[in-house]
């Protein structure tokens, strides 16, 4: 189902497990000397998640969600949340999703990964997600490069993200 963040479907974490196994298979098979992850919005969240999990050199994330449950527990995303949670209690599942990314960031330990965050303070993910993410990254000594852009609509992040990554 679209939008599962590669985490859950019908209350089960098999998308997360399958994605992790696939990435591990590729990394083991090809032994890349450098790993980069990139994405915007939910893709930016996944870039951080899997980038930290697998020690990516650079992680590029645009206007991502840090508290995934809060992002999904609104009318325009409720179908995604319902498909992800299955029969699980909504409140408990939202709490589970809200703690997922902070648990990753707060447990990663020493890392050589650098996270590049592309965002706009004029767009709502800044207040709702980016501020806390940056605080946790600093608290955990995870290198972060902040690139502030100027867009109002969440869907416009790509206009800033693509040039940043391309010119980096």
PDB file of C-alpha atoms in Angstrom, residues 66-71 93-103 129 132:
ATOM      1  CA  UNK A  66      10.123  12.659  12.515  1.00  0.00           C
ATOM      2  CA  UNK A  67       6.864  11.914  14.334  1.00  0.00           C
ATOM      3  CA  UNK A  68       5.343   9.638  11.702  1.00  0.00           C
ATOM      4  CA  UNK A  69       2.191   8.872  13.690  1.00  0.00           C
ATOM      5  CA  UNK A  70       1.245  12.536  14.009  1.00  0.00           C
ATOM      6  CA  UNK A  71       1.836  13.048  10.281  1.00  0.00           C
ATOM      7  CA  UNK A  93      -0.142   2.658  16.852  1.00  0.00           C
ATOM      8  CA  UNK A  94       0.300   6.422  16.490  1.00  0.00           C
ATOM      9  CA  UNK A  95       2.483   6.346  19.620  1.00  0.00           C
ATOM     10  CA  UNK A  96       4.483   3.449  18.153  1.00  0.00           C
ATOM     11  CA  UNK A  97       5.043   5.345  14.904  1.00  0.00           C
ATOM     12  CA  UNK A  98       5.874   8.549  16.779  1.00  0.00           C
ATOM     13  CA  UNK A  99       8.637   6.815  18.700  1.00  0.00           C
ATOM     14  CA  UNK A 100      10.101   4.913  15.727  1.00  0.00           C
ATOM     15  CA  UNK A 101      12.438   7.593  14.343  1.00  0.00           C
ATOM     16  CA  UNK A 102      13.461   9.048  17.728  1.00  0.00           C
ATOM     17  CA  UNK A 103      14.367   5.518  18.850  1.00  0.00           C
ATOM     18  CA  UNK A 129       9.204  17.578  12.741  1.00  0.00           C
ATOM     19  CA  UNK A 132      12.915  18.146  17.212  1.00  0.00           C
TER      20      UNK A 132
END
